[in-house]
Short mmCIF file of N, CA, C and O in Angstrom, two decimals:
data_model
loop_
_atom_site.label_atom_id
_atom_site.label_comp_id
_atom_site.label_asym_id
_atom_site.label_seq_id
_atom_site.Cartn_x
_atom_site.Cartn_y
_atom_site.Cartn_z
N ILE A 707 -4.82 -1.85 -14.12
CA ILE A 707 -4.22 -0.71 -13.45
C ILE A 707 -2.73 -0.98 -13.28
O ILE A 707 -2.32 -2.11 -13.03
N SER A 708 -1.95 0.05 -13.39
CA SER A 708 -0.51 -0.08 -13.23
C SER A 708 -0.07 0.73 -12.00
O SER A 708 -0.84 1.55 -11.47
N ALA A 709 1.16 0.50 -11.58
CA ALA A 709 1.71 1.29 -10.48
C ALA A 709 1.71 2.78 -10.86
O ALA A 709 1.41 3.65 -10.03
N ARG A 710 2.00 3.07 -12.11
CA ARG A 710 1.98 4.47 -12.58
C ARG A 710 0.58 5.08 -12.41
O ARG A 710 0.43 6.24 -12.01
N ASP A 711 -0.46 4.30 -12.70
CA ASP A 711 -1.84 4.77 -12.51
C ASP A 711 -2.11 5.10 -11.04
O ASP A 711 -2.72 6.12 -10.72
N VAL A 712 -1.68 4.20 -10.17
CA VAL A 712 -1.89 4.42 -8.73
C VAL A 712 -1.16 5.69 -8.28
O VAL A 712 -1.72 6.51 -7.53
N LEU A 713 0.06 5.86 -8.73
CA LEU A 713 0.81 7.06 -8.36
C LEU A 713 0.14 8.33 -8.88
O LEU A 713 0.17 9.37 -8.23
N ALA A 714 -0.49 8.25 -10.05
CA ALA A 714 -1.22 9.40 -10.60
C ALA A 714 -2.40 9.77 -9.70
O ALA A 714 -2.70 10.96 -9.51
N VAL A 715 -3.07 8.77 -9.14
CA VAL A 715 -4.18 9.04 -8.21
C VAL A 715 -3.64 9.74 -6.95
O VAL A 715 -4.22 10.72 -6.48
N TYR A 716 -2.53 9.25 -6.42
CA TYR A 716 -1.93 9.91 -5.26
C TYR A 716 -1.51 11.34 -5.60
O TYR A 716 -1.69 12.25 -4.79
N GLU A 717 -0.94 11.55 -6.78
CA GLU A 717 -0.54 12.90 -7.16
C GLU A 717 -1.76 13.82 -7.20
O GLU A 717 -1.71 14.96 -6.71
N TYR A 718 -2.87 13.33 -7.76
CA TYR A 718 -4.10 14.12 -7.79
C TYR A 718 -4.57 14.41 -6.35
O TYR A 718 -4.92 15.56 -6.03
N LEU A 719 -4.56 13.39 -5.52
CA LEU A 719 -4.95 13.55 -4.12
C LEU A 719 -4.13 14.63 -3.44
O LEU A 719 -4.68 15.50 -2.75
N LEU A 720 -2.83 14.59 -3.62
CA LEU A 720 -1.94 15.48 -2.89
C LEU A 720 -1.80 16.87 -3.49
O LEU A 720 -1.40 17.81 -2.79
N THR A 721 -2.15 17.04 -4.77
CA THR A 721 -1.92 18.34 -5.40
C THR A 721 -3.17 19.03 -5.93
O THR A 721 -3.15 20.23 -6.16
N LYS A 722 -4.26 18.29 -6.14
CA LYS A 722 -5.43 18.88 -6.79
C LYS A 722 -6.67 18.98 -5.89
O LYS A 722 -7.53 19.83 -6.11
N LEU A 723 -6.79 18.08 -4.92
CA LEU A 723 -7.97 18.10 -4.05
C LEU A 723 -7.90 19.30 -3.11
O LEU A 723 -6.82 19.82 -2.81
N SER A 724 -9.06 19.70 -2.62
CA SER A 724 -9.09 20.77 -1.62
C SER A 724 -8.35 20.28 -0.38
O SER A 724 -8.29 19.07 -0.11
N PRO A 725 -7.77 21.19 0.40
CA PRO A 725 -7.06 20.77 1.61
C PRO A 725 -7.93 19.93 2.55
O PRO A 725 -7.44 18.96 3.14
N ASP A 726 -9.21 20.26 2.69
CA ASP A 726 -10.08 19.49 3.59
C ASP A 726 -10.25 18.05 3.09
O ASP A 726 -10.18 17.10 3.87
N ASP A 727 -10.49 17.90 1.79
CA ASP A 727 -10.66 16.56 1.23
C ASP A 727 -9.36 15.77 1.30
O ASP A 727 -9.35 14.59 1.66
N ARG A 728 -8.26 16.41 0.96
CA ARG A 728 -6.95 15.75 1.03
C ARG A 728 -6.66 15.30 2.46
O ARG A 728 -6.27 14.15 2.69
N ASP A 729 -6.87 16.18 3.43
CA ASP A 729 -6.59 15.84 4.82
C ASP A 729 -7.46 14.69 5.32
O ASP A 729 -7.01 13.85 6.09
N LEU A 730 -8.71 14.64 4.87
CA LEU A 730 -9.60 13.55 5.25
C LEU A 730 -9.07 12.21 4.75
O LEU A 730 -8.96 11.24 5.51
N ILE A 731 -8.69 12.16 3.48
CA ILE A 731 -8.22 10.90 2.89
C ILE A 731 -6.87 10.50 3.47
O ILE A 731 -6.67 9.35 3.87
N VAL A 732 -5.93 11.44 3.54
CA VAL A 732 -4.61 11.12 4.09
C VAL A 732 -4.74 10.71 5.55
O VAL A 732 -4.06 9.79 6.01
N GLY A 733 -5.63 11.35 6.29
CA GLY A 733 -5.86 10.96 7.68
C GLY A 733 -6.35 9.53 7.79
O GLY A 733 -5.89 8.77 8.66
N ASP A 734 -7.26 9.15 6.91
CA ASP A 734 -7.74 7.75 6.92
C ASP A 734 -6.62 6.79 6.55
O ASP A 734 -6.50 5.72 7.14
N LEU A 735 -5.78 7.16 5.58
CA LEU A 735 -4.65 6.30 5.22
C LEU A 735 -3.70 6.13 6.40
O LEU A 735 -3.09 5.07 6.57
N ASN A 736 -3.59 7.16 7.21
CA ASN A 736 -2.68 7.12 8.35
C ASN A 736 -3.19 6.19 9.46
O ASN A 736 -2.44 5.84 10.36
N HIS A 737 -4.44 5.82 9.39
CA HIS A 737 -5.03 4.97 10.42
C HIS A 737 -5.46 3.60 9.88
O HIS A 737 -6.41 3.00 10.36
N ALA A 738 -4.74 3.11 8.88
CA ALA A 738 -5.06 1.80 8.31
C ALA A 738 -4.87 0.71 9.37
O ALA A 738 -3.90 0.72 10.11
N ASN A 739 -5.81 -0.18 9.43
CA ASN A 739 -5.78 -1.26 10.41
C ASN A 739 -5.02 -2.47 9.86
O ASN A 739 -5.06 -2.74 8.67
N PRO A 740 -4.37 -3.23 10.75
CA PRO A 740 -3.69 -4.45 10.29
C PRO A 740 -4.67 -5.54 9.85
O PRO A 740 -4.29 -6.45 9.13
N VAL A 741 -5.92 -5.43 10.27
CA VAL A 741 -6.94 -6.39 9.84
C VAL A 741 -7.99 -5.62 9.05
O VAL A 741 -8.56 -4.65 9.53
N GLY A 742 -8.20 -6.07 7.81
CA GLY A 742 -9.11 -5.38 6.92
C GLY A 742 -10.46 -6.05 6.83
O GLY A 742 -10.86 -6.83 7.70
N TYR A 743 -11.12 -5.77 5.75
CA TYR A 743 -12.46 -6.26 5.46
C TYR A 743 -12.55 -7.77 5.64
O TYR A 743 -11.69 -8.51 5.20
N GLN A 744 -13.56 -8.20 6.31
CA GLN A 744 -13.84 -9.62 6.56
C GLN A 744 -12.70 -10.34 7.26
O GLN A 744 -12.48 -11.53 7.08
N GLY A 745 -11.92 -9.59 8.07
CA GLY A 745 -10.86 -10.20 8.84
C GLY A 745 -9.59 -10.49 8.07
O GLY A 745 -8.71 -11.21 8.58
N PHE A 746 -9.45 -9.93 6.87
CA PHE A 746 -8.26 -10.22 6.05
C PHE A 746 -7.04 -9.56 6.68
O PHE A 746 -7.04 -8.37 7.00
N ASN A 747 -5.97 -10.34 6.84
CA ASN A 747 -4.71 -9.84 7.40
C ASN A 747 -4.02 -8.96 6.37
O ASN A 747 -3.46 -9.46 5.40
N GLN A 748 -4.06 -7.65 6.58
CA GLN A 748 -3.43 -6.73 5.64
C GLN A 748 -2.15 -6.11 6.20
O GLN A 748 -1.69 -5.07 5.76
N ALA A 749 -1.55 -6.80 7.17
CA ALA A 749 -0.28 -6.34 7.75
C ALA A 749 0.88 -6.85 6.90
O ALA A 749 1.71 -7.64 7.34
N PHE A 750 0.93 -6.38 5.65
CA PHE A 750 1.99 -6.77 4.72
C PHE A 750 2.47 -5.52 4.00
O PHE A 750 1.86 -4.45 4.09
N GLY A 751 3.59 -5.64 3.29
CA GLY A 751 4.10 -4.52 2.53
C GLY A 751 4.36 -3.31 3.41
O GLY A 751 5.08 -3.41 4.40
N LEU A 752 3.76 -2.18 3.07
CA LEU A 752 3.97 -0.96 3.84
C LEU A 752 3.37 -1.03 5.25
O LEU A 752 3.77 -0.25 6.11
N LEU A 753 2.43 -1.94 5.47
CA LEU A 753 1.85 -2.10 6.80
C LEU A 753 2.47 -3.25 7.59
O LEU A 753 2.01 -3.59 8.67
N ASN A 754 3.54 -3.84 7.06
CA ASN A 754 4.24 -4.90 7.77
C ASN A 754 4.82 -4.31 9.05
O ASN A 754 5.60 -3.36 9.00
N PRO A 755 4.44 -4.83 10.21
CA PRO A 755 4.94 -4.26 11.47
C PRO A 755 6.46 -4.22 11.56
O PRO A 755 7.01 -3.36 12.25
N ALA A 756 7.14 -5.10 10.87
CA ALA A 756 8.61 -5.14 10.93
C ALA A 756 9.25 -3.94 10.24
O ALA A 756 10.38 -3.58 10.56
N THR A 757 8.55 -3.31 9.29
CA THR A 757 9.15 -2.20 8.54
C THR A 757 8.33 -0.92 8.59
O THR A 757 8.82 0.12 8.18
N ARG A 758 7.12 -0.97 9.10
CA ARG A 758 6.27 0.22 9.10
C ARG A 758 6.82 1.29 10.02
O ARG A 758 7.27 1.01 11.13
N THR A 759 6.81 2.52 9.54
CA THR A 759 7.22 3.65 10.37
C THR A 759 5.99 4.45 10.76
O THR A 759 4.91 4.28 10.18
N GLY A 760 6.16 5.34 11.69
CA GLY A 760 5.05 6.18 12.14
C GLY A 760 4.56 7.14 11.08
O GLY A 760 3.46 7.67 11.18
N THR A 761 5.35 7.37 10.05
CA THR A 761 4.95 8.31 9.01
C THR A 761 4.24 7.63 7.84
O THR A 761 3.71 8.31 6.97
N THR A 762 4.23 6.31 7.81
CA THR A 762 3.62 5.58 6.69
C THR A 762 2.10 5.71 6.70
O THR A 762 1.46 5.46 7.70
N LYS A 763 1.57 6.12 5.56
CA LYS A 763 0.13 6.19 5.35
C LYS A 763 -0.16 5.29 4.16
O LYS A 763 0.32 5.55 3.06
N ALA A 764 -0.90 4.21 4.37
CA ALA A 764 -0.97 3.17 3.33
C ALA A 764 -2.39 2.74 3.01
O ALA A 764 -3.30 2.85 3.83
N LYS A 765 -2.52 2.20 1.80
CA LYS A 765 -3.75 1.55 1.34
C LYS A 765 -3.35 0.20 0.79
O LYS A 765 -2.50 0.10 -0.09
N GLN A 766 -3.98 -0.84 1.32
CA GLN A 766 -3.71 -2.19 0.88
C GLN A 766 -4.80 -2.66 -0.09
O GLN A 766 -5.92 -2.17 -0.05
N GLY A 767 -4.44 -3.62 -0.91
CA GLY A 767 -5.42 -4.22 -1.79
C GLY A 767 -5.14 -5.70 -1.91
O GLY A 767 -3.99 -6.13 -1.86
N TRP A 768 -6.19 -6.49 -2.05
CA TRP A 768 -6.04 -7.93 -2.24
C TRP A 768 -7.25 -8.45 -2.99
O TRP A 768 -8.34 -7.90 -2.90
N SER A 769 -7.01 -9.48 -3.79
CA SER A 769 -8.12 -10.10 -4.50
C SER A 769 -7.65 -11.39 -5.15
O SER A 769 -6.47 -11.70 -5.17
N ASN A 770 -8.63 -12.10 -5.66
CA ASN A 770 -8.39 -13.24 -6.52
C ASN A 770 -8.94 -12.81 -7.88
O ASN A 770 -10.15 -12.67 -8.04
N TRP A 771 -8.08 -12.58 -8.83
CA TRP A 771 -8.47 -11.98 -10.10
C TRP A 771 -8.05 -12.88 -11.25
O TRP A 771 -6.87 -13.03 -11.52
N PHE A 772 -9.02 -13.50 -11.91
CA PHE A 772 -8.76 -14.37 -13.06
C PHE A 772 -7.67 -15.40 -12.77
O PHE A 772 -6.73 -15.57 -13.54
N GLY A 773 -7.81 -16.07 -11.63
CA GLY A 773 -6.87 -17.12 -11.27
C GLY A 773 -5.53 -16.63 -10.74
O GLY A 773 -4.58 -17.39 -10.65
N GLN A 774 -5.46 -15.35 -10.40
CA GLN A 774 -4.25 -14.77 -9.83
C GLN A 774 -4.53 -14.32 -8.39
O GLN A 774 -5.57 -13.75 -8.11
N THR A 775 -3.58 -14.58 -7.52
CA THR A 775 -3.62 -14.04 -6.17
C THR A 775 -2.94 -12.68 -6.22
O THR A 775 -1.78 -12.57 -6.59
N VAL A 776 -3.69 -11.63 -5.89
CA VAL A 776 -3.21 -10.26 -6.02
C VAL A 776 -3.07 -9.63 -4.63
O VAL A 776 -4.01 -9.68 -3.83
N LEU A 777 -1.91 -9.04 -4.36
CA LEU A 777 -1.69 -8.22 -3.16
C LEU A 777 -1.02 -6.93 -3.61
O LEU A 777 -0.05 -6.97 -4.38
N ASN A 778 -1.53 -5.81 -3.13
CA ASN A 778 -0.97 -4.51 -3.45
C ASN A 778 -0.76 -3.72 -2.17
O ASN A 778 -1.57 -3.82 -1.23
N THR A 779 0.29 -2.93 -2.14
CA THR A 779 0.53 -2.02 -1.03
C THR A 779 0.97 -0.69 -1.63
O THR A 779 1.88 -0.65 -2.46
N THR A 780 0.28 0.37 -1.27
CA THR A 780 0.59 1.69 -1.80
C THR A 780 0.52 2.68 -0.66
O THR A 780 -0.20 2.47 0.32
N GLY A 781 1.27 3.77 -0.78
CA GLY A 781 1.16 4.76 0.28
C GLY A 781 2.17 5.87 0.20
O GLY A 781 2.99 5.96 -0.70
N ILE A 782 2.05 6.71 1.22
CA ILE A 782 2.89 7.89 1.39
C ILE A 782 3.84 7.58 2.54
O ILE A 782 3.41 7.17 3.62
N LEU A 783 5.14 7.80 2.31
CA LEU A 783 6.12 7.38 3.30
C LEU A 783 6.60 8.48 4.24
O LEU A 783 7.09 8.17 5.32
N ASP A 784 6.49 9.73 3.86
CA ASP A 784 7.12 10.79 4.65
C ASP A 784 6.10 11.73 5.26
O ASP A 784 4.93 11.77 4.88
N ASP A 785 6.56 12.52 6.22
CA ASP A 785 5.70 13.49 6.91
C ASP A 785 5.25 14.64 6.00
O ASP A 785 4.27 15.30 6.28
N HIS A 786 5.98 14.87 4.93
CA HIS A 786 5.67 16.00 4.05
C HIS A 786 4.82 15.60 2.86
O HIS A 786 4.56 16.42 1.97
N ASP A 787 4.38 14.34 2.81
CA ASP A 787 3.51 13.83 1.75
C ASP A 787 4.13 14.04 0.36
O ASP A 787 3.44 14.36 -0.60
N LYS A 788 5.43 13.80 0.26
CA LYS A 788 6.14 13.97 -1.01
C LYS A 788 6.62 12.65 -1.61
O LYS A 788 6.86 12.57 -2.80
N LEU A 789 6.79 11.62 -0.78
CA LEU A 789 7.33 10.35 -1.26
C LEU A 789 6.21 9.31 -1.26
O LEU A 789 5.73 8.89 -0.22
N VAL A 790 5.79 8.93 -2.47
CA VAL A 790 4.68 8.00 -2.65
C VAL A 790 5.20 6.77 -3.40
O VAL A 790 5.97 6.91 -4.35
N VAL A 791 4.79 5.59 -2.95
CA VAL A 791 5.22 4.35 -3.60
C VAL A 791 4.02 3.44 -3.84
O VAL A 791 3.00 3.53 -3.15
N ALA A 792 4.18 2.56 -4.82
CA ALA A 792 3.17 1.56 -5.12
C ALA A 792 3.88 0.26 -5.48
O ALA A 792 4.75 0.25 -6.35
N VAL A 793 3.52 -0.81 -4.78
CA VAL A 793 4.04 -2.14 -5.08
C VAL A 793 2.83 -3.01 -5.37
O VAL A 793 2.01 -3.27 -4.48
N LEU A 794 2.68 -3.43 -6.63
CA LEU A 794 1.55 -4.24 -7.07
C LEU A 794 2.07 -5.61 -7.45
O LEU A 794 3.05 -5.72 -8.19
N THR A 795 1.43 -6.65 -6.94
CA THR A 795 1.91 -8.01 -7.22
C THR A 795 0.75 -8.91 -7.62
O THR A 795 -0.40 -8.70 -7.24
N SER A 796 1.08 -9.93 -8.40
CA SER A 796 0.12 -11.00 -8.67
C SER A 796 0.93 -12.27 -8.90
O SER A 796 2.06 -12.22 -9.36
N ARG A 797 0.32 -13.37 -8.54
CA ARG A 797 0.96 -14.67 -8.72
C ARG A 797 -0.12 -15.68 -9.04
O ARG A 797 -1.27 -15.51 -8.63
N PRO A 798 0.22 -16.73 -9.77
CA PRO A 798 -0.78 -17.74 -10.10
C PRO A 798 -1.39 -18.36 -8.85
O PRO A 798 -0.69 -18.57 -7.86
N GLY A 799 -2.66 -18.60 -8.89
CA GLY A 799 -3.34 -19.24 -7.77
C GLY A 799 -4.67 -18.58 -7.50
O GLY A 799 -4.92 -17.45 -7.91
N HIS A 800 -5.51 -19.30 -6.80
CA HIS A 800 -6.89 -18.85 -6.59
C HIS A 800 -7.14 -18.24 -5.22
O HIS A 800 -8.25 -18.28 -4.71
N GLY A 801 -6.13 -17.66 -4.60
CA GLY A 801 -6.33 -16.93 -3.35
C GLY A 801 -6.64 -17.79 -2.15
O GLY A 801 -7.42 -17.38 -1.30
N THR A 802 -6.03 -18.95 -2.05
CA THR A 802 -6.21 -19.77 -0.85
C THR A 802 -5.40 -19.14 0.28
O THR A 802 -4.49 -18.32 0.04
N PRO A 803 -5.70 -19.48 1.53
CA PRO A 803 -4.91 -18.93 2.63
C PRO A 803 -3.40 -19.16 2.46
O PRO A 803 -2.60 -18.25 2.70
N ALA A 804 -3.01 -20.34 2.03
CA ALA A 804 -1.57 -20.62 1.83
C ALA A 804 -0.99 -19.75 0.73
O ALA A 804 0.14 -19.26 0.84
N GLN A 805 -1.76 -19.52 -0.34
CA GLN A 805 -1.26 -18.67 -1.43
C GLN A 805 -1.13 -17.22 -0.98
O GLN A 805 -0.18 -16.53 -1.36
N TYR A 806 -2.08 -16.75 -0.18
CA TYR A 806 -1.96 -15.39 0.35
C TYR A 806 -0.77 -15.28 1.28
O TYR A 806 -0.06 -14.27 1.28
N ASP A 807 -0.49 -16.30 2.09
CA ASP A 807 0.68 -16.27 2.97
C ASP A 807 1.96 -16.17 2.15
O ASP A 807 2.86 -15.39 2.48
N THR A 808 2.06 -16.95 1.09
CA THR A 808 3.23 -16.89 0.21
C THR A 808 3.34 -15.51 -0.43
O THR A 808 4.42 -14.91 -0.48
N ALA A 809 2.22 -15.00 -0.91
CA ALA A 809 2.21 -13.68 -1.55
C ALA A 809 2.60 -12.58 -0.55
O ALA A 809 3.31 -11.64 -0.91
N ARG A 810 2.15 -12.70 0.71
CA ARG A 810 2.55 -11.73 1.74
C ARG A 810 4.07 -11.71 1.90
O ARG A 810 4.68 -10.65 2.00
N GLY A 811 4.68 -12.88 1.96
CA GLY A 811 6.13 -12.95 2.08
C GLY A 811 6.83 -12.30 0.91
O GLY A 811 7.83 -11.58 1.08
N GLN A 812 6.32 -12.51 -0.28
CA GLN A 812 6.94 -11.94 -1.48
C GLN A 812 6.77 -10.42 -1.53
O GLN A 812 7.71 -9.70 -1.87
N ILE A 813 5.59 -9.91 -1.19
CA ILE A 813 5.41 -8.46 -1.23
C ILE A 813 6.19 -7.80 -0.09
O ILE A 813 6.70 -6.70 -0.25
N ASP A 814 6.32 -8.49 1.05
CA ASP A 814 7.17 -7.96 2.13
C ASP A 814 8.61 -7.84 1.65
O ASP A 814 9.27 -6.82 1.89
N ASP A 815 9.12 -8.87 0.97
CA ASP A 815 10.49 -8.84 0.46
C ASP A 815 10.67 -7.71 -0.55
O ASP A 815 11.67 -6.98 -0.52
N ALA A 816 9.71 -7.56 -1.46
CA ALA A 816 9.80 -6.51 -2.48
C ALA A 816 9.75 -5.13 -1.84
O ALA A 816 10.51 -4.22 -2.21
N THR A 817 8.86 -4.94 -0.88
CA THR A 817 8.74 -3.65 -0.20
C THR A 817 9.98 -3.35 0.61
O THR A 817 10.48 -2.21 0.60
N ASP A 818 10.51 -4.34 1.31
CA ASP A 818 11.75 -4.14 2.07
C ASP A 818 12.88 -3.71 1.15
O ASP A 818 13.64 -2.79 1.48
N ALA A 819 13.01 -4.36 0.00
CA ALA A 819 14.06 -3.99 -0.96
C ALA A 819 13.87 -2.56 -1.46
O ALA A 819 14.85 -1.80 -1.57
N LEU A 820 12.63 -2.17 -1.72
CA LEU A 820 12.35 -0.82 -2.17
C LEU A 820 12.73 0.20 -1.10
O LEU A 820 13.40 1.20 -1.37
N LEU A 821 12.32 -0.06 0.14
CA LEU A 821 12.63 0.87 1.23
C LEU A 821 14.14 0.99 1.45
O LEU A 821 14.65 2.09 1.69
N LYS A 822 14.85 -0.11 1.35
CA LYS A 822 16.32 -0.08 1.48
C LYS A 822 16.93 0.72 0.35
O LYS A 822 17.87 1.50 0.55
N ALA A 823 16.41 0.56 -0.87
CA ALA A 823 16.94 1.30 -2.02
C ALA A 823 16.68 2.80 -1.88
O ALA A 823 17.51 3.62 -2.30
N LEU A 824 15.57 3.17 -1.26
CA LEU A 824 15.26 4.58 -1.07
C LEU A 824 16.13 5.21 0.00
O LEU A 824 16.31 6.42 0.02
N GLY A 825 16.63 4.39 0.91
CA GLY A 825 17.55 4.89 1.94
C GLY A 825 16.85 5.32 3.21
O GLY A 825 15.62 5.45 3.26
N PRO A 826 17.65 5.60 4.24
CA PRO A 826 17.09 5.91 5.57
C PRO A 826 16.34 7.22 5.64
O PRO A 826 15.50 7.41 6.51
N ASN A 827 16.61 8.15 4.75
CA ASN A 827 15.92 9.44 4.79
C ASN A 827 14.57 9.42 4.10
O ASN A 827 13.83 10.39 4.14
N ALA A 828 14.20 8.28 3.48
CA ALA A 828 12.95 8.20 2.73
C ALA A 828 11.73 8.34 3.61
O ALA A 828 10.70 8.80 3.16
N THR A 829 11.82 7.95 4.86
CA THR A 829 10.65 7.98 5.72
C THR A 829 10.75 9.04 6.80
O THR A 829 10.14 8.93 7.85
N ARG A 830 11.48 10.08 6.52
CA ARG A 830 11.61 11.18 7.51
C ARG A 830 11.13 12.47 6.94
O ARG A 830 11.03 12.69 5.81
#
């Protein structure tokens, strides 16, 4: 899967689904928890408390895939559901706690750079 693929899913969600279905999914994205499945710390990227805004609606992903530590952060940044981003990362390693911590720092840095490049009006 590529970032372009993820953005295509969001485009379908926001433009093709019925309003009720869209509102259900976007509402769930708006209530993402900092702790995910099996206690995994998913407060990274768009859900990083240092950069998260009240308008951010996000979906996190993490896995150990073929010897790669994978962390993904995707979501909708604005109140009008028009600005969607996807940051997908992988790094060598088998998903140990230390490797996930390193990966969290890297995806936080990448997401911060993206948000700065988009400017202050991106999340309004």
